[in-house]
Short mmCIF file of C-alpha atoms and ligand atoms in Angstrom, two decimals:
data_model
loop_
_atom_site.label_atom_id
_atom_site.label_comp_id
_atom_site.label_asym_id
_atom_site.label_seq_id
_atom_site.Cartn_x
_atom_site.Cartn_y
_atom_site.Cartn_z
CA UNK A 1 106.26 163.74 10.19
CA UNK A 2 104.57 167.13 9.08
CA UNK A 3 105.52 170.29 11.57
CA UNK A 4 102.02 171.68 12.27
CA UNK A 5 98.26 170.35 10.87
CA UNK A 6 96.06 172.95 10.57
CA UNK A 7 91.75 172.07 11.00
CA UNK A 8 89.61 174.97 10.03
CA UNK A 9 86.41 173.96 11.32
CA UNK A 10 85.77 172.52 14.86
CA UNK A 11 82.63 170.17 14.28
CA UNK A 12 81.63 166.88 13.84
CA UNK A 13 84.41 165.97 11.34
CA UNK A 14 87.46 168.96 12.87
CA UNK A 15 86.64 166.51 16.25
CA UNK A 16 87.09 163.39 14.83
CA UNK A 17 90.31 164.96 13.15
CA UNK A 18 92.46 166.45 15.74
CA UNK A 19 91.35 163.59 17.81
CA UNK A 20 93.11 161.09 15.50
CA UNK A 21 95.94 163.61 14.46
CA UNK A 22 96.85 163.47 18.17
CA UNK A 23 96.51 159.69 19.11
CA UNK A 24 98.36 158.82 15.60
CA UNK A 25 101.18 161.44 15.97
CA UNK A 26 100.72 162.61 12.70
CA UNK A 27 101.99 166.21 13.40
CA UNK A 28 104.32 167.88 16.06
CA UNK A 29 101.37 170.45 16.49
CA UNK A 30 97.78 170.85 15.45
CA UNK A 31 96.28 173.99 15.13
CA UNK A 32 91.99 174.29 15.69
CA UNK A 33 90.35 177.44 13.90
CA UNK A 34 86.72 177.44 14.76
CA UNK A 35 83.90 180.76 14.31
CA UNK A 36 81.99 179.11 16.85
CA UNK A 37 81.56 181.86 20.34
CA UNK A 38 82.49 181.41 23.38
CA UNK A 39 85.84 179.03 22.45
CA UNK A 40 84.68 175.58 20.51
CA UNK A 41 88.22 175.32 18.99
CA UNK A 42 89.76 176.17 22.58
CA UNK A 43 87.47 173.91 24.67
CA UNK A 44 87.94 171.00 22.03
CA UNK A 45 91.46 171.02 22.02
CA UNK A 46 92.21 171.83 25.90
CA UNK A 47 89.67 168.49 26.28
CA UNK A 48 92.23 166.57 23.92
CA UNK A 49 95.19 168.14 25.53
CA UNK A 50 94.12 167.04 29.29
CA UNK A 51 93.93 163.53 27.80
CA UNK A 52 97.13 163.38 25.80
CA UNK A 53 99.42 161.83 29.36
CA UNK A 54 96.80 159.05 29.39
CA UNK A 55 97.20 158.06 25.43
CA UNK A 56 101.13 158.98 25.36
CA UNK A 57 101.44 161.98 22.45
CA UNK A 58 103.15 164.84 22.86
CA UNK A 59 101.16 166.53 19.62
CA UNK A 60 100.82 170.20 21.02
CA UNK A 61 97.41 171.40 19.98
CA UNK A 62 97.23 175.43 19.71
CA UNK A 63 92.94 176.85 19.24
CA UNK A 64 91.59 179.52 18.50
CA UNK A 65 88.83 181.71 16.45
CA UNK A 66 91.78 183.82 14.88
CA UNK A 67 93.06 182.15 11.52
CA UNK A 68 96.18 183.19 13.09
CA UNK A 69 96.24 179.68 14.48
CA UNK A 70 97.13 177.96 11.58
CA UNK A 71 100.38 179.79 11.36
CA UNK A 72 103.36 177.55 10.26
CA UNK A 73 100.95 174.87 8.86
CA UNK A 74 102.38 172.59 6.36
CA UNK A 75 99.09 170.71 5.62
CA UNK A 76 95.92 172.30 5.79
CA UNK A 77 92.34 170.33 6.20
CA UNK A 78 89.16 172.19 5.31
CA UNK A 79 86.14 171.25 7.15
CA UNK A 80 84.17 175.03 7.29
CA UNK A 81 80.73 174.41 6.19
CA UNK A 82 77.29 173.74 7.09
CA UNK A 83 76.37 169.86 6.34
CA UNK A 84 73.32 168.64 5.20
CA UNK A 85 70.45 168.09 7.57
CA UNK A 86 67.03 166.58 6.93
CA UNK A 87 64.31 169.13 6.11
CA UNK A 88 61.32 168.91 8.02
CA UNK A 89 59.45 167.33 5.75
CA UNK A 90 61.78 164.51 6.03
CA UNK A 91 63.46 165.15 2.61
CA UNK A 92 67.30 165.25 2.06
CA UNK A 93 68.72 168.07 0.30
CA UNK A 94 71.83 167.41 -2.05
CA UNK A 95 75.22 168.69 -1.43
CA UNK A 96 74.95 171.29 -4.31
CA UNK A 97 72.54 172.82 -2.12
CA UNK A 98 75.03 174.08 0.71
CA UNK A 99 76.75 175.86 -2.10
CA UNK A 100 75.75 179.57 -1.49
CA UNK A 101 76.13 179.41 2.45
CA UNK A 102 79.50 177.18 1.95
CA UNK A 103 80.95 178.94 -0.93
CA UNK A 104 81.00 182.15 1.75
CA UNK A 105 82.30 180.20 4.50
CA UNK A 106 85.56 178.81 2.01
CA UNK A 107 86.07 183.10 1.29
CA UNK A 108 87.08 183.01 4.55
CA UNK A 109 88.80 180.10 4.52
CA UNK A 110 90.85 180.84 1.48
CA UNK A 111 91.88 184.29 3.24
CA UNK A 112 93.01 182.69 6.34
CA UNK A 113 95.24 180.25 4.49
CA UNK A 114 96.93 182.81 2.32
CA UNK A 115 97.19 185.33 5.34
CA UNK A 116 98.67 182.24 7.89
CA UNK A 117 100.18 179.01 5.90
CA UNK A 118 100.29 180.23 1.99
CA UNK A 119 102.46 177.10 1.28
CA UNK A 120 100.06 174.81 2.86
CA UNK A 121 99.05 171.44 1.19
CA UNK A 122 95.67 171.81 1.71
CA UNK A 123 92.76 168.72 1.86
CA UNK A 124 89.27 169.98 1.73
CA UNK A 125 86.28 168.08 3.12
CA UNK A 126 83.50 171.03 3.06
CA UNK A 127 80.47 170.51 0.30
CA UNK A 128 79.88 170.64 -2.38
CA UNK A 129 83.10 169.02 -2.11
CA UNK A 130 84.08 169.28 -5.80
CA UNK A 131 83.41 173.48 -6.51
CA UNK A 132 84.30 174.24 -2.80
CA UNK A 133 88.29 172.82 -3.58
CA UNK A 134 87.35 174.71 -7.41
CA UNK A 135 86.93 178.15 -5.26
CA UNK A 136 89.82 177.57 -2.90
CA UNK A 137 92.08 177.07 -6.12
CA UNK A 138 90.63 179.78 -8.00
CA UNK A 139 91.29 181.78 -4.98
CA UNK A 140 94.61 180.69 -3.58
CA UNK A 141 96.02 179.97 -7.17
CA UNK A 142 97.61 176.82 -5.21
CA UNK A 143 100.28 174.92 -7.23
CA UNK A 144 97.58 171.96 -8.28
CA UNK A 145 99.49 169.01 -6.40
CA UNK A 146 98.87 170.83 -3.25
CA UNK A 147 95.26 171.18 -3.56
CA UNK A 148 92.82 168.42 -3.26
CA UNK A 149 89.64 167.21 -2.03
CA UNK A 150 88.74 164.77 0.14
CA UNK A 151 85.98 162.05 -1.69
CA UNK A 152 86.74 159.28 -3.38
CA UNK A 153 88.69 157.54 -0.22
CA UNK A 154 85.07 157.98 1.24
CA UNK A 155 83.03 156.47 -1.20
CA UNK A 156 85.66 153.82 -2.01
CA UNK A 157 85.40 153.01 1.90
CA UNK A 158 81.40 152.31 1.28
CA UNK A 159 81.67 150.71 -1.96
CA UNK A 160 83.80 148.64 0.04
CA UNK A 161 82.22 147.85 2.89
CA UNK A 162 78.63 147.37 1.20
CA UNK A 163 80.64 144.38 -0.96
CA UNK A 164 82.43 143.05 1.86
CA UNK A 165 79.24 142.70 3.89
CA UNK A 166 77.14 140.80 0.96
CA UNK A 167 79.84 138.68 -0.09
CA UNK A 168 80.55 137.87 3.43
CA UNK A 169 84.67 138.93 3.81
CA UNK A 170 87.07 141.12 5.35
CA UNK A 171 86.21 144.58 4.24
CA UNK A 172 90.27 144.39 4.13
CA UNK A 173 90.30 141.76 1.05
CA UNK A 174 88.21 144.24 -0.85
CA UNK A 175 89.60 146.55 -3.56
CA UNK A 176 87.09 149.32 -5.55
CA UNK A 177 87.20 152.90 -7.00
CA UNK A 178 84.13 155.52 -6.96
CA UNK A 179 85.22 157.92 -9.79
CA UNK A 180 83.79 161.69 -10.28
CA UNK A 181 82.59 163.90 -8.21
CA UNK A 182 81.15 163.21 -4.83
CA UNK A 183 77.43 164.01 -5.89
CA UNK A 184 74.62 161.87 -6.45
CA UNK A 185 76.10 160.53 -9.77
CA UNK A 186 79.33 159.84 -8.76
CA UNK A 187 80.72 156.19 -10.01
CA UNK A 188 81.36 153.24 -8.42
CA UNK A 189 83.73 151.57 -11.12
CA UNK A 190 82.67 148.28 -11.27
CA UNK A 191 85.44 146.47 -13.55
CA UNK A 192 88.38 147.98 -10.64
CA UNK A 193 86.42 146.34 -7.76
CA UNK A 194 87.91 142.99 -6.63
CA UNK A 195 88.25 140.66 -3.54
CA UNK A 196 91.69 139.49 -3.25
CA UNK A 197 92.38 140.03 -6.67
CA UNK A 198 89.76 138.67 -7.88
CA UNK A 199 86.91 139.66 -9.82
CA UNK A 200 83.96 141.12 -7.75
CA UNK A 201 81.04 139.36 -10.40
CA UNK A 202 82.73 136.04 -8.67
CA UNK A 203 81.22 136.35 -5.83
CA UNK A 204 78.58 138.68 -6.49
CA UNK A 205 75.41 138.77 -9.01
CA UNK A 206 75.03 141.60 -11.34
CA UNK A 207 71.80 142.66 -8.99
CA UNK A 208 73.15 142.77 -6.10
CA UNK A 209 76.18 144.93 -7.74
CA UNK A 210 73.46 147.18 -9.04
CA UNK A 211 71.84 147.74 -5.48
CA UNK A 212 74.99 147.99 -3.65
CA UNK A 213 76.05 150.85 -6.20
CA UNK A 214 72.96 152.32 -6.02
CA UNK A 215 73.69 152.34 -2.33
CA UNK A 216 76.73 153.79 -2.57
CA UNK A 217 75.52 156.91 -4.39
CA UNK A 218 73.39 157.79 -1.69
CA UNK A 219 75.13 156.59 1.14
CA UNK A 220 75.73 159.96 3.02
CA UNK A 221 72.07 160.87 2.37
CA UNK A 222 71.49 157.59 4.08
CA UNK A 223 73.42 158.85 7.36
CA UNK A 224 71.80 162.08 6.96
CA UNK A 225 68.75 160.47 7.23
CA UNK A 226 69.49 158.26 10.11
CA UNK A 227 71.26 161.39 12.19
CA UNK A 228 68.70 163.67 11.54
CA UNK A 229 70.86 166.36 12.77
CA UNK A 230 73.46 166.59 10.59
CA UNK A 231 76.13 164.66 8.13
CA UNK A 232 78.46 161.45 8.71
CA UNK A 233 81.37 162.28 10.40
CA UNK A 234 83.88 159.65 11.55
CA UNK A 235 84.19 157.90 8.08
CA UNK A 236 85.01 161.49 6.19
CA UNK A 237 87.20 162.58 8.96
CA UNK A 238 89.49 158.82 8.42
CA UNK A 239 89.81 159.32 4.82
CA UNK A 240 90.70 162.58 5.11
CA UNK A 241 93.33 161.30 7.26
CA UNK A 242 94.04 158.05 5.14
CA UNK A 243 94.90 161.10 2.67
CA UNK A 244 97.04 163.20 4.95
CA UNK A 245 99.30 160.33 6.25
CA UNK A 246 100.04 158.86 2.49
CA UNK A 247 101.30 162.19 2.75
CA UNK A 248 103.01 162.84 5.76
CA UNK A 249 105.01 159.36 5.19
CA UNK A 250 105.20 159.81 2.12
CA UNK A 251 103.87 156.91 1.33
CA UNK A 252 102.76 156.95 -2.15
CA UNK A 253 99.44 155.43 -1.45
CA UNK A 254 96.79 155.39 -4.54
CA UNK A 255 93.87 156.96 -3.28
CA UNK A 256 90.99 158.57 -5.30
CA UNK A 257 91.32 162.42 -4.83
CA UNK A 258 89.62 165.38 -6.21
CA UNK A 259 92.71 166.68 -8.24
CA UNK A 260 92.77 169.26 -10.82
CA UNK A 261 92.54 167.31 -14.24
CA UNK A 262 94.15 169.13 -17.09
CA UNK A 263 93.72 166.98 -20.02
CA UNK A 264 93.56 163.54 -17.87
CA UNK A 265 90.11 161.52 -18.65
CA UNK A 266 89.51 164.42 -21.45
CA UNK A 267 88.39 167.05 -18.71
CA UNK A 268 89.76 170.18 -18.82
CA UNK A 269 90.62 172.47 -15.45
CA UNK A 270 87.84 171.04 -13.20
CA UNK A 271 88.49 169.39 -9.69
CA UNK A 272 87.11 165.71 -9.98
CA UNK A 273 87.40 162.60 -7.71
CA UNK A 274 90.29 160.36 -9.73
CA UNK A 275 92.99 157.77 -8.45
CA UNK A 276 96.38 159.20 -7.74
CA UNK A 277 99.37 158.58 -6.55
CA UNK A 278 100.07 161.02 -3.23
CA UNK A 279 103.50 161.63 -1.44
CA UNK A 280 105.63 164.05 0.09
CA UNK A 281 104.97 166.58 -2.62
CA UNK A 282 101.31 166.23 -2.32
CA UNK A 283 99.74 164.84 -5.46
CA UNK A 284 102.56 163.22 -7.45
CA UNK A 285 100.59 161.65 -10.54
CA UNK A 286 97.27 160.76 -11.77
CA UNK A 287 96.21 157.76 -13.05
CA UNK A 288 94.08 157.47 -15.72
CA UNK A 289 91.87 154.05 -15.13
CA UNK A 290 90.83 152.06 -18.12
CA UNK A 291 86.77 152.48 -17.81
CA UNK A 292 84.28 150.20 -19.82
CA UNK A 293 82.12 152.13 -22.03
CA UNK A 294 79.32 152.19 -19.39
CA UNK A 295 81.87 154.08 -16.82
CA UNK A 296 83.26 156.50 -19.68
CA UNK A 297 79.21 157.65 -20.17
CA UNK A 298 78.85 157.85 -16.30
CA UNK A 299 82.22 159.64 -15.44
CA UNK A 300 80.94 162.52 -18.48
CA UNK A 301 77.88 162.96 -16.85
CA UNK A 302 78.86 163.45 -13.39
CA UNK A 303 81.80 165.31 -14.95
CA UNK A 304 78.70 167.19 -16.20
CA UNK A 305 77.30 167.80 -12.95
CA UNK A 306 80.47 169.01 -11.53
CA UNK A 307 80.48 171.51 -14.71
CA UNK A 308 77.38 172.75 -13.90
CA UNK A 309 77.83 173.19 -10.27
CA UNK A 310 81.37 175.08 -11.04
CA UNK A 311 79.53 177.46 -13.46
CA UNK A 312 77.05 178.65 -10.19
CA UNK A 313 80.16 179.31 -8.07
CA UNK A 314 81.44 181.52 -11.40
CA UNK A 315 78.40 183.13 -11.34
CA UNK A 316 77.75 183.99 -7.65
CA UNK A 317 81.65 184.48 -7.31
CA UNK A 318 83.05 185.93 -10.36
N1 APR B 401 85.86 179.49 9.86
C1 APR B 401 86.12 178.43 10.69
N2 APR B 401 85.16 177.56 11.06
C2 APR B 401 83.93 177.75 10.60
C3 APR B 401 83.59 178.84 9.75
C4 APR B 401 84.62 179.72 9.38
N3 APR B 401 84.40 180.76 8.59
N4 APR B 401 82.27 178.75 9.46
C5 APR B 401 81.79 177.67 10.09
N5 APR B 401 82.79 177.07 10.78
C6 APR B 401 82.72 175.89 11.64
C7 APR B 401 81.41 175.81 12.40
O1 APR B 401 81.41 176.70 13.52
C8 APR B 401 81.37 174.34 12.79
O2 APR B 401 81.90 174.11 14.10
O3 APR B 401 82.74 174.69 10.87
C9 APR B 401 82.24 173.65 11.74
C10 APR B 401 81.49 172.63 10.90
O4 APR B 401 81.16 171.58 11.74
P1 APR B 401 79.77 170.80 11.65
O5 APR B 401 78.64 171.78 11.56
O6 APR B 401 79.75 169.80 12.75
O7 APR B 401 79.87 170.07 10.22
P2 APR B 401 80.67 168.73 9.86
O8 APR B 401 79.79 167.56 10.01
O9 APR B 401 81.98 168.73 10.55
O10 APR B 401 80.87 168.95 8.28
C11 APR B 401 81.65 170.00 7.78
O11 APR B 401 82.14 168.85 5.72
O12 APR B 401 81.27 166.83 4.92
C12 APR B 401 81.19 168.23 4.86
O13 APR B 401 78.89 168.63 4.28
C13 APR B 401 79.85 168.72 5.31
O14 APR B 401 80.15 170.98 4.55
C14 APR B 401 80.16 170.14 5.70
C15 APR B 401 81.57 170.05 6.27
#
């Protein structure tokens, strides 16, 4: 079990978060850091506390709008940042969009963490998920095993549950990858995604593959849509902690991550959503999948995108 769990960021997904931390024991303490006046992080976590004799945990939750609260934090999750709302004409904006308000936000962030818990292994959920964990590194200069971004465990978990749904079984029986960043290109590999073992074109036809990909892409613009007040929520806020307790047990779980890749897939020192193999030490290997030719040319261009969106953070952050 990890000592302390620190949440930056008290909102939809922080909620969600500490709620679950405390109900599945994953910590001996929590610690809440939220901006938000008079006490969000406070009023959240006293609310959890009062209701911790009725579910049995003795996780001690500690709140605050001081970073100070994440003191002694040996796992760090990052959920500062604005998410995306509908814009009045109805229109969703892309994630690449929160960039200059977010990239701000993760300043602070980054500060807190190096002030409070420097050794922190830290999971970031905030968008644009890919060049917000890009900052944090280039700002903490985190060893890269204990800095990674919370995606592909998302977008695995719709990919999953779109399939199970058409072909009519457990979402539990199936198995599937979304590669890349977590933008509007990212990549739902096709030839990894199987129902018990088998092939997913067995059950499926090639169209309805193609629409429930498509799907996936813009699933969290779909919720965005729907919520009209904001971004999804519970499903981020359980891979995250999917992520956190392959961790804390050290469980050695593949889950897709945004790791550093040096090399791996031919990318060179970018954050990108890829399977790997997390433990006790964090990230403990990548694993490079064996694409089809189709999933190579789609992994380099939203590699591309990721590029692109990494160069503006350069640029407005240098
Ligand atoms: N330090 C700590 N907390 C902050 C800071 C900061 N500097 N700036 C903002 N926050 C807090 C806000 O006060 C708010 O309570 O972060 C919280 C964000 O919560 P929500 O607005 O509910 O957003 P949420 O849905 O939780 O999403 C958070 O994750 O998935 C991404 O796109 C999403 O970037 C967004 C982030």
């Amino acid at each position: 079990m990890l000592k302390k769990i620190g949440v930056i960021g008290g909102g939809n997904i922080g909620g969600v978060l500490i709620q679950e931390i405390v109900r599945r024991g994953l910590a001996g303490c929590v610690g809440l850091v939220d901006i938000l006046p008079p006490e969000l992080a406070k009023g959240k976590c006293l609310d959890i506390a009062e209701g911790t004799p009725i579910i049995a945990s003795d996780v001690k939750l500690v709140a605050g709008k001081e970073y100070s609260v994440l003191a002694g934090a040996d796992m760090v999750i990052n959920t500062a940042g604005v998410p995306r709302k509908p814009r009045p004409d109805g229109t969703i904006p892309s994630r690449e969009e929160l960039l200059v308000t977010n990239l701000k936000i993760t300043d602070q962030v980054a500060d807190g963490i190096k002030k409070h818990c420097p050794g922190a292994i830290i999971i970031s959920i905030a968008n644009p998920l890919d060049a917000i964990v890009y900052h944090l590194y280039r700002k903490l200069g985190h060893p890269k095993a204990k800095i990674l971004g919370m995606a592909g465990v998302l977008d695995s978990s719709r990919y999953r549950y779109f399939v199970a749904e058409a072909a009519g079984v457990s979402v539990e029986s199936v198995e599937a990858l979304v590669l890349g960043g977590h933008g509007d290109d990212m990549v739902p590999i096709r030839s990894c995604c199987r129902i018990a073992g088998m092939p997913v074109e067995k059950f499926l036809s090639t169209e309805s593959l193609d629409a429930i990909e498509k799907r996936t892409r813009g699933a969290g613009a779909e919720v965005v849509k729907l919520l009209g007040s904001g971004s999804a929520f519970a499903s981020p806020a359980w891979a995250a902690l999917a992520m956190a307790e392959a961790i804390a047990h050290d469980r050695k779980k593949i889950l897709a991550c945004c790791a550093l890749l040096e090399g791996e897939y031919g990318v060179d020192r970018l954050f990108v959503g890829v399977p790997c193999i997390l433990g006790a030490g964090g990230i403990e290997r990548i694993i490079e999948a064996d694409l089809n030719e189709a999933e190579r040319v789609a992994f380099q261009k939203s590699v591309a995108s990721v590029t692109s969106t990494c160069a503006e953070v350069d640029k407005l952050a240098p």
